[in-house]
Amino acid sequence: MAETPATWTPEAAAEGALAEVGEDMDLDDLNRQIEEMRKQEAELEAQLADNKTAPEGKEGSEDGEAAGDTASVYVGQVDYNATPEELHNHFQKCGTVKRVTILCDKWTQHPKGYAYLEFEDTAAVEAAVLLNDSVFMGRKLKVTPKRTNVPGFAKGKKGGKKGG
């Protein structure tokens, strides 16, 4: 006798869910849980709507990436043997450094030669830009304010004419 394959149906899923709940929960408890889930769903939908109507460049809150970008600088020509602590010490006279990120190659884990520094406030960015062309570990640093990526800016036609 051949077995019939198991199929999923909403009724079977509901029966299985009720079997998993067991006899400890009654209908009133389940209704309360459903009502709580509906309230959470409404709150999440409201938050999603708020994020969609937020002004361009701001993702709902001031602590987002856009706010962090205004208090950050790009540092190019960084020595490959530099450590985050050494960069921190070089830029600490500009203001309080929150974070130092030295980017590394994904495969070799070797530094790429540039870094990003995030400061507590935007005034420190202006002071840090004054360190452009300063010498750090024998190399002239290139310091510029960090740019904010604009979503979809580089999308569109790629490449030039093809063919004839």
Coordinates of C-alpha atoms in Angstrom, one line a residue:
M1 CA 0.0 0.0 0.0
A2 CA 1.5 3.4 -1.1
E3 CA 1.7 6.3 1.4
T4 CA 0.1 9.5 0.3
P5 CA 2.4 12.5 0.5
A6 CA 1.9 14.9 3.3
T7 CA 0.4 18.2 2.2
W8 CA 0.1 21.5 4.1
T9 CA -3.4 23.0 4.5
P10 CA -4.4 25.9 6.7
E11 CA -6.8 23.7 8.6
A12 CA -4.1 21.1 9.4
A13 CA -1.8 23.9 10.5
A14 CA -4.4 25.3 12.8
E15 CA -5.1 21.9 14.3
G16 CA -1.4 21.4 14.8
A17 CA -1.0 24.8 16.4
L18 CA -3.9 24.0 18.8
A19 CA -2.4 20.7 19.6
E20 CA 1.0 22.4 20.3
V21 CA -0.7 25.0 22.6
G22 CA -2.2 22.2 24.7
E23 CA -4.9 22.4 27.2
D24 CA -3.1 25.0 29.4
M25 CA -4.4 27.9 27.2
D26 CA -8.1 28.5 26.7
L27 CA -9.8 30.5 24.0
D28 CA -9.7 33.7 26.0
D29 CA -5.9 33.5 26.4
L30 CA -5.5 33.0 22.6
N31 CA -7.8 35.9 21.9
R32 CA -5.7 38.2 24.2
Q33 CA -2.5 37.1 22.3
I34 CA -4.1 37.8 19.0
E35 CA -5.2 41.2 20.2
E36 CA -1.7 42.0 21.4
M37 CA -0.3 40.9 18.0
R38 CA -2.7 43.2 16.2
K39 CA -1.7 46.1 18.4
Q40 CA 2.0 45.4 17.7
E41 CA 1.2 45.2 14.0
A42 CA -0.5 48.6 14.1
E43 CA 2.5 50.1 15.9
L44 CA 5.0 48.7 13.4
E45 CA 2.9 49.9 10.5
A46 CA 2.8 53.4 12.0
Q47 CA 6.6 53.4 12.5
L48 CA 7.0 52.2 8.9
A49 CA 4.8 55.0 7.7
D50 CA 6.8 57.6 9.7
N51 CA 10.0 56.4 8.2
K52 CA 8.6 56.7 4.7
T53 CA 7.5 60.3 5.3
A54 CA 10.8 61.3 6.9
P55 CA 12.7 64.0 5.0
E56 CA 15.3 62.9 2.4
G57 CA 18.6 61.9 4.0
K58 CA 17.0 61.4 7.4
E59 CA 15.9 57.9 8.2
G60 CA 13.5 58.6 11.0
S61 CA 16.0 59.6 13.7
E62 CA 18.9 61.9 14.3
D63 CA 21.2 59.1 15.3
G64 CA 21.0 57.4 11.9
E65 CA 23.7 57.1 9.4
A66 CA 23.1 60.5 7.8
A67 CA 23.7 62.2 11.2
G68 CA 26.9 60.2 11.7
D69 CA 28.1 61.1 8.2
T70 CA 28.0 64.8 9.0
A71 CA 30.3 64.2 12.0
S72 CA 32.8 62.0 10.1
V73 CA 35.8 62.4 7.8
Y74 CA 37.5 60.3 5.2
V75 CA 41.2 59.9 5.6
G76 CA 43.2 58.7 2.6
Q77 CA 46.8 57.8 2.1
V78 CA 46.9 56.1 5.5
D79 CA 50.0 54.0 6.1
Y80 CA 49.3 50.3 5.8
N81 CA 50.9 49.6 9.2
A82 CA 48.8 52.2 11.0
T83 CA 46.6 51.2 13.9
P84 CA 43.3 52.8 14.9
E85 CA 44.9 54.0 18.2
E86 CA 47.6 55.9 16.2
L87 CA 45.0 57.6 14.0
H88 CA 43.0 58.4 17.1
N89 CA 46.0 60.0 18.7
H90 CA 46.7 62.0 15.5
F91 CA 43.2 63.4 15.3
Q92 CA 42.3 63.8 19.0
K93 CA 43.3 67.4 19.1
C94 CA 40.4 68.1 16.7
G95 CA 37.8 66.9 19.1
T96 CA 36.5 63.7 20.7
V97 CA 36.8 60.8 18.4
K98 CA 34.0 58.3 18.7
R99 CA 35.2 55.7 16.3
V100 CA 38.1 54.9 13.9
T101 CA 37.5 52.5 11.0
I102 CA 40.4 51.3 8.9
L103 CA 39.0 49.4 5.9
C104 CA 40.6 46.1 5.0
D105 CA 40.5 43.9 2.0
K106 CA 37.8 41.2 2.3
W107 CA 40.1 38.4 1.1
T108 CA 43.6 39.2 2.4
Q109 CA 42.5 41.2 5.5
H110 CA 45.2 43.7 4.6
P111 CA 44.4 47.5 5.1
K112 CA 43.3 49.3 2.0
G113 CA 45.1 52.5 2.9
Y114 CA 42.1 54.7 4.0
A115 CA 40.0 55.1 7.1
Y116 CA 37.0 56.9 8.4
L117 CA 36.9 58.8 11.7
E118 CA 33.6 59.7 13.5
F119 CA 33.6 62.6 15.9
E120 CA 31.2 63.6 18.7
D121 CA 30.3 66.8 16.9
T122 CA 30.4 68.4 13.5
A123 CA 32.8 71.2 14.6
A124 CA 35.5 68.6 15.0
V125 CA 35.1 67.7 11.3
E126 CA 36.2 71.3 10.3
A127 CA 39.2 71.0 12.6
A128 CA 40.1 67.6 11.1
V129 CA 39.9 68.9 7.6
L130 CA 42.6 71.4 8.5
L131 CA 44.9 68.4 9.0
N132 CA 44.7 67.7 5.2
D133 CA 48.3 67.2 3.9
S134 CA 49.6 66.7 7.4
V135 CA 52.3 64.0 7.7
F136 CA 51.4 60.8 9.5
M137 CA 53.9 57.9 9.6
G138 CA 55.8 59.4 6.7
R139 CA 52.8 59.9 4.4
K140 CA 50.7 63.0 3.5
L141 CA 47.1 62.4 4.6
K142 CA 44.2 63.4 2.5
V143 CA 41.3 64.5 4.8
T144 CA 37.9 65.4 3.5
P145 CA 34.4 65.4 5.1
K146 CA 32.7 62.0 4.6
R147 CA 30.2 62.1 1.8
T148 CA 26.7 60.7 2.2
N149 CA 25.7 58.2 -0.5
V150 CA 22.5 59.2 -2.3
P151 CA 20.4 56.0 -3.0
G152 CA 20.1 55.4 -6.7
F153 CA 22.5 58.1 -7.7
A154 CA 24.8 55.9 -9.7
K155 CA 22.0 53.8 -11.1
G156 CA 20.9 54.0 -14.7
K157 CA 22.8 53.6 -18.0
K158 CA 26.1 51.9 -17.6
G159 CA 28.9 51.9 -20.1
G160 CA 29.1 53.8 -23.4
K161 CA 28.0 53.0 -26.9
K162 CA 28.0 49.4 -27.9
G163 CA 28.4 48.2 -31.4
G164 CA 28.9 49.9 -34.7

